[in-house]
Short mmCIF file of C-alpha atoms in Angstrom, two decimals:
data_model
loop_
_atom_site.label_atom_id
_atom_site.label_comp_id
_atom_site.label_asym_id
_atom_site.label_seq_id
_atom_site.Cartn_x
_atom_site.Cartn_y
_atom_site.Cartn_z
CA MET A 140 102.70 39.85 152.37
CA ASP A 141 104.93 42.89 153.21
CA ALA A 142 105.02 45.91 150.90
CA GLY A 143 108.25 45.23 149.07
CA THR A 144 107.06 41.53 148.23
CA TRP A 145 103.65 42.94 147.11
CA TYR A 146 105.40 45.61 144.89
CA HIS A 147 107.84 43.14 143.18
CA SER A 148 104.92 40.58 142.55
CA LEU A 149 103.35 43.20 140.21
CA PRO A 150 104.09 42.46 136.68
CA ARG A 151 106.67 44.45 134.98
CA PHE A 152 104.96 47.20 133.04
CA THR A 153 102.04 47.95 135.81
CA ARG A 154 104.76 48.25 138.00
CA TYR A 155 106.72 50.75 136.28
CA TRP A 156 103.43 52.46 135.53
CA LEU A 157 102.40 52.84 139.35
CA THR A 158 106.28 53.97 140.21
CA ALA A 159 106.31 56.62 137.44
CA THR A 160 102.71 57.93 138.60
CA VAL A 161 103.21 57.72 142.52
CA GLY A 162 106.97 59.13 141.95
CA MET A 163 106.23 61.91 139.72
CA SER A 164 102.83 63.04 141.48
CA LEU A 165 104.59 63.19 144.76
CA LEU A 166 107.60 65.10 143.29
CA CYS A 167 105.04 67.61 141.91
CA ARG A 168 103.06 67.80 145.07
CA PHE A 169 106.28 68.84 147.20
CA GLY A 170 107.56 71.13 144.64
CA LEU A 171 110.33 69.19 143.55
CA LEU A 172 109.21 69.33 139.92
CA PRO A 173 107.29 72.27 138.36
CA MET A 174 103.88 71.70 137.69
CA GLU A 175 103.46 74.30 135.13
CA TYR A 176 105.80 72.19 132.99
CA MET A 177 103.96 68.87 133.71
CA TYR A 178 100.22 69.33 132.17
CA LEU A 179 99.01 68.71 128.60
CA SER A 180 98.35 71.80 126.50
CA ARG A 181 97.32 71.64 122.87
CA GLU A 182 98.75 75.06 122.22
CA LEU A 183 102.02 74.42 124.03
CA VAL A 184 102.50 70.84 122.61
CA LEU A 185 101.54 72.11 118.66
CA THR A 186 103.04 75.72 118.56
CA ARG A 187 105.95 75.73 120.96
CA LEU A 188 106.71 71.83 120.40
CA GLN A 189 106.89 71.13 124.09
CA LEU A 190 106.40 67.57 123.28
CA TRP A 191 107.21 66.30 126.78
CA ARG A 192 103.92 67.12 127.96
CA CYS A 193 102.48 64.29 126.19
CA ILE A 194 104.46 61.90 128.56
CA THR A 195 104.48 63.89 131.73
CA SER A 196 100.70 64.37 131.66
CA LEU A 197 100.36 60.58 131.54
CA PHE A 198 102.04 60.14 134.95
CA VAL A 199 101.58 63.52 136.70
CA PHE A 200 98.24 63.79 138.91
CA PRO A 201 97.53 67.11 140.71
CA LEU A 202 97.60 66.05 144.35
CA SER A 203 95.98 68.07 146.99
CA GLY A 204 93.67 67.35 149.87
CA ALA A 205 90.60 67.48 147.67
CA THR A 206 91.93 64.73 145.11
CA GLY A 207 94.07 62.58 147.01
CA PHE A 208 91.40 60.06 147.46
CA HIS A 209 90.46 60.31 143.92
CA PHE A 210 94.21 59.43 143.06
CA LEU A 211 94.30 56.38 145.71
CA ILE A 212 91.33 54.93 143.91
CA ASN A 213 93.14 55.34 140.46
CA CYS A 214 96.21 53.59 141.93
CA TYR A 215 93.98 50.79 143.17
CA PHE A 216 92.56 50.28 139.77
CA ILE A 217 95.98 49.94 138.22
CA THR A 218 97.29 47.43 140.62
CA GLN A 219 94.11 45.46 140.22
CA TYR A 220 92.93 45.88 136.38
CA SER A 221 96.28 46.40 134.67
CA LYS A 222 97.80 43.96 137.01
CA ASN A 223 95.35 41.48 135.86
CA LEU A 224 95.28 42.16 132.34
CA GLU A 225 99.14 42.09 132.01
CA LYS A 226 99.61 39.02 134.12
CA ASP A 227 97.07 36.99 132.64
CA GLN A 228 96.07 38.05 129.19
CA TYR A 229 99.39 39.19 128.21
CA ALA A 230 101.71 37.03 130.43
CA ARG A 231 103.32 35.14 127.53
CA SER A 232 103.68 38.58 125.36
CA PRO A 233 104.72 41.27 127.47
CA SER A 234 105.41 43.44 124.34
CA ASP A 235 101.65 43.19 123.38
CA TYR A 236 100.77 44.75 126.90
CA LEU A 237 103.47 47.60 126.35
CA TYR A 238 102.06 48.09 123.05
CA LEU A 239 98.45 48.25 124.54
CA LEU A 240 99.90 51.01 126.89
CA ILE A 241 101.41 53.08 124.04
CA ILE A 242 98.04 52.88 121.92
CA THR A 243 96.03 54.02 124.81
CA ALA A 244 98.31 56.69 125.83
CA VAL A 245 98.56 57.91 122.14
CA LEU A 246 94.62 58.15 122.18
CA ALA A 247 94.66 59.58 125.67
CA ASN A 248 96.72 62.53 124.36
CA LEU A 249 94.45 63.01 121.34
CA GLY A 250 91.64 63.09 123.69
CA GLY A 251 93.20 65.33 126.17
CA MET A 252 94.15 68.00 123.51
CA LEU A 253 90.46 67.73 121.92
CA PHE A 254 88.85 68.07 125.08
CA ASN A 255 91.11 70.26 126.95
CA VAL A 256 91.97 67.68 129.80
CA TYR A 257 95.25 68.49 131.52
CA PHE A 258 96.31 65.35 133.22
CA LEU A 259 95.45 61.86 131.64
CA MET A 260 95.52 59.57 134.39
CA ASP A 261 91.71 59.12 134.64
CA MET A 262 91.63 58.42 130.72
CA LEU A 263 94.64 55.77 130.80
CA VAL A 264 93.08 53.91 133.67
CA VAL A 265 89.54 53.88 132.47
CA ALA A 266 90.71 52.56 129.19
CA ILE A 267 92.58 49.83 130.62
CA THR A 268 89.74 49.11 133.01
CA TYR A 269 87.42 48.83 130.08
CA ILE A 270 89.52 46.29 128.07
CA TRP A 271 89.52 44.16 131.14
CA CYS A 272 86.14 44.43 131.58
CA GLN A 273 85.12 43.60 127.93
CA LEU A 274 87.33 40.27 128.36
CA ASN A 275 85.70 39.26 131.82
CA LYS A 276 82.04 40.62 130.97
CA GLU A 277 80.21 38.43 133.25
CA VAL A 278 82.68 38.51 136.13
CA ILE A 279 80.88 39.83 139.20
CA VAL A 280 82.85 42.99 140.88
CA SER A 281 82.26 44.70 143.96
CA PHE A 282 82.00 48.25 144.09
CA TRP A 283 81.11 50.91 147.02
CA PHE A 284 78.65 50.33 149.80
CA GLY A 285 78.71 46.36 148.95
CA SER A 286 77.08 46.68 145.48
CA ARG A 287 78.01 44.00 143.17
CA PHE A 288 77.52 43.67 139.56
CA LYS A 289 78.94 42.39 136.12
CA ALA A 290 82.08 43.73 135.19
CA MET A 291 80.70 45.10 131.78
CA TYR A 292 78.99 47.92 133.88
CA LEU A 293 82.04 49.06 135.78
CA PRO A 294 83.55 51.48 133.33
CA TRP A 295 80.24 53.21 132.83
CA VAL A 296 79.59 53.42 136.51
CA LEU A 297 82.98 55.23 136.91
CA ALA A 298 82.35 57.75 134.02
CA GLY A 299 78.77 58.27 135.37
CA ILE A 300 80.29 59.20 138.93
CA GLU A 301 82.98 61.38 137.25
CA LEU A 302 80.52 63.13 135.01
CA VAL A 303 78.07 63.79 138.08
CA PHE A 304 80.45 64.91 140.63
CA HIS A 305 83.08 66.32 138.89
CA GLY A 306 81.69 67.57 135.52
CA SER A 307 84.54 65.74 133.55
CA LEU A 308 84.17 63.77 130.28
CA ALA A 309 87.89 62.27 130.76
CA SER A 310 86.44 58.69 131.91
CA LEU A 311 84.02 58.62 129.00
CA VAL A 312 86.79 59.34 126.45
CA GLY A 313 88.76 56.52 128.05
CA ILE A 314 86.10 54.23 127.62
CA PHE A 315 86.04 55.20 123.83
CA ASN A 316 89.90 54.79 123.58
CA GLY A 317 89.65 51.28 125.28
CA HIS A 318 86.67 50.44 122.64
CA VAL A 319 88.89 51.44 119.98
CA TYR A 320 91.77 49.16 121.11
CA TYR A 321 89.40 46.35 121.89
CA PHE A 322 87.37 46.60 118.73
CA LEU A 323 90.81 46.75 116.51
CA LYS A 324 92.68 43.90 118.58
CA PHE A 325 89.72 41.50 119.38
CA GLN A 326 86.49 42.06 117.83
CA TYR A 327 87.31 43.30 114.11
CA PRO A 328 89.70 40.23 113.36
CA GLN A 329 88.03 37.66 115.61
CA GLU A 330 84.29 38.35 115.50
CA LEU A 331 84.12 40.03 111.89
CA GLY A 332 86.96 38.23 110.12
CA GLY A 333 88.72 41.44 109.44
CA SER A 334 92.64 42.03 109.46
CA ALA A 335 94.65 42.45 112.47
CA PHE A 336 95.88 45.89 112.42
CA LEU A 337 97.29 45.89 116.06
CA GLU A 338 100.20 43.49 115.44
CA THR A 339 103.00 44.36 117.78
CA PRO A 340 106.06 45.98 116.17
CA GLU A 341 109.17 43.72 115.96
CA PHE A 342 111.39 46.20 118.03
CA LEU A 343 109.10 46.14 120.88
CA LYS A 344 109.28 42.16 120.80
CA ARG A 345 113.07 42.72 121.19
CA ILE A 346 112.64 45.06 124.16
CA ALA A 347 110.14 42.76 125.79
CA PRO A 348 110.52 39.07 124.30
CA ASP A 349 107.92 36.84 124.49
CA VAL A 350 107.75 34.29 127.30
CA SER A 351 107.71 30.60 126.38
CA GLY A 352 105.57 28.21 128.28
CA GLY A 353 102.95 28.76 131.00
CA ILE A 354 99.27 29.60 130.69
CA SER A 355 97.75 32.95 129.63
CA GLY A 356 94.47 34.12 128.51
CA PHE A 357 91.24 34.73 130.26
CA GLY A 358 87.68 35.70 129.57
CA ILE A 359 85.30 34.99 126.67
CA PRO A 360 86.55 36.10 123.17
CA PRO A 361 83.96 37.20 120.89
CA GLU A 362 82.21 34.80 118.88
CA SER A 363 82.82 35.01 115.17
CA ARG A 364 80.16 36.25 112.80
CA ALA A 365 82.32 36.02 109.65
CA PRO A 366 81.10 33.86 107.11
CA PRO A 367 82.97 30.54 106.69
CA ARG A 368 85.70 30.70 103.95
CA GLN A 369 84.57 28.52 100.80
CA ALA A 370 87.04 26.13 99.26
CA ALA A 371 89.58 27.59 96.88
CA ASN A 372 89.85 26.45 93.23
CA SER A 373 92.80 26.76 91.13
CA ALA A 374 94.12 25.47 87.48
CA TRP A 375 96.08 22.91 89.51
CA GLY A 376 93.22 21.18 91.03
CA HIS A 377 91.19 21.54 94.13
CA GLY A 378 92.39 23.23 97.09
CA THR A 379 90.70 23.97 100.80
CA ALA A 380 91.36 27.12 102.62
CA LEU A 381 93.22 26.48 105.86
CA GLY A 382 91.40 29.35 107.63
CA ARG A 383 92.58 32.63 108.98
CA ASN A 384 96.12 33.42 110.49
#
């Protein structure tokens, strides 16, 4: 498969994300975009209302000889785990995946301002990877030096490496962000019988309409621990609850 065919085989929002990240990072690397206007700064966002930094910090990575390999690893994770998540779990509802990206991007901005993280690529990549790994906990993944382990451990391995070698909490914050989404989207409504808080807004469904037909979904959803609903009685006779929506 040549590069063009491979690129166009990526699902839509993964392709947009990868393109924006590579394009903007290279433009900054060669001085065509001013890096001083790209990074996230709590002070500049909140006091000077430089709100564009909440967007640019998601896509710009500070490329240098020391960070180039790290950047390539992040791009690889986008093309693997974001692609698999969008192509499989969200194949029939691309707007749901767009909403996932928006939520994790907002959480990444909050985490970045709280912990003074200037560039948010690591947080976003780890959050997406964490969600895929939670939906595929028992899948065996390969890592460096031929090591193989269950997918559920992968985000923690990434966070540990980054903490030890770079002293950064960004990946740990990414795990937290991914878990917030996973809990509210899957665990709370499916396992605990709670309300579905993360319903995709209608305007996003108009931007990216649902796709009819095909097969989507993978992994093992959380097992429900919610108590079964009892039959409902009313003055008009006996009724039976039909279950959750």
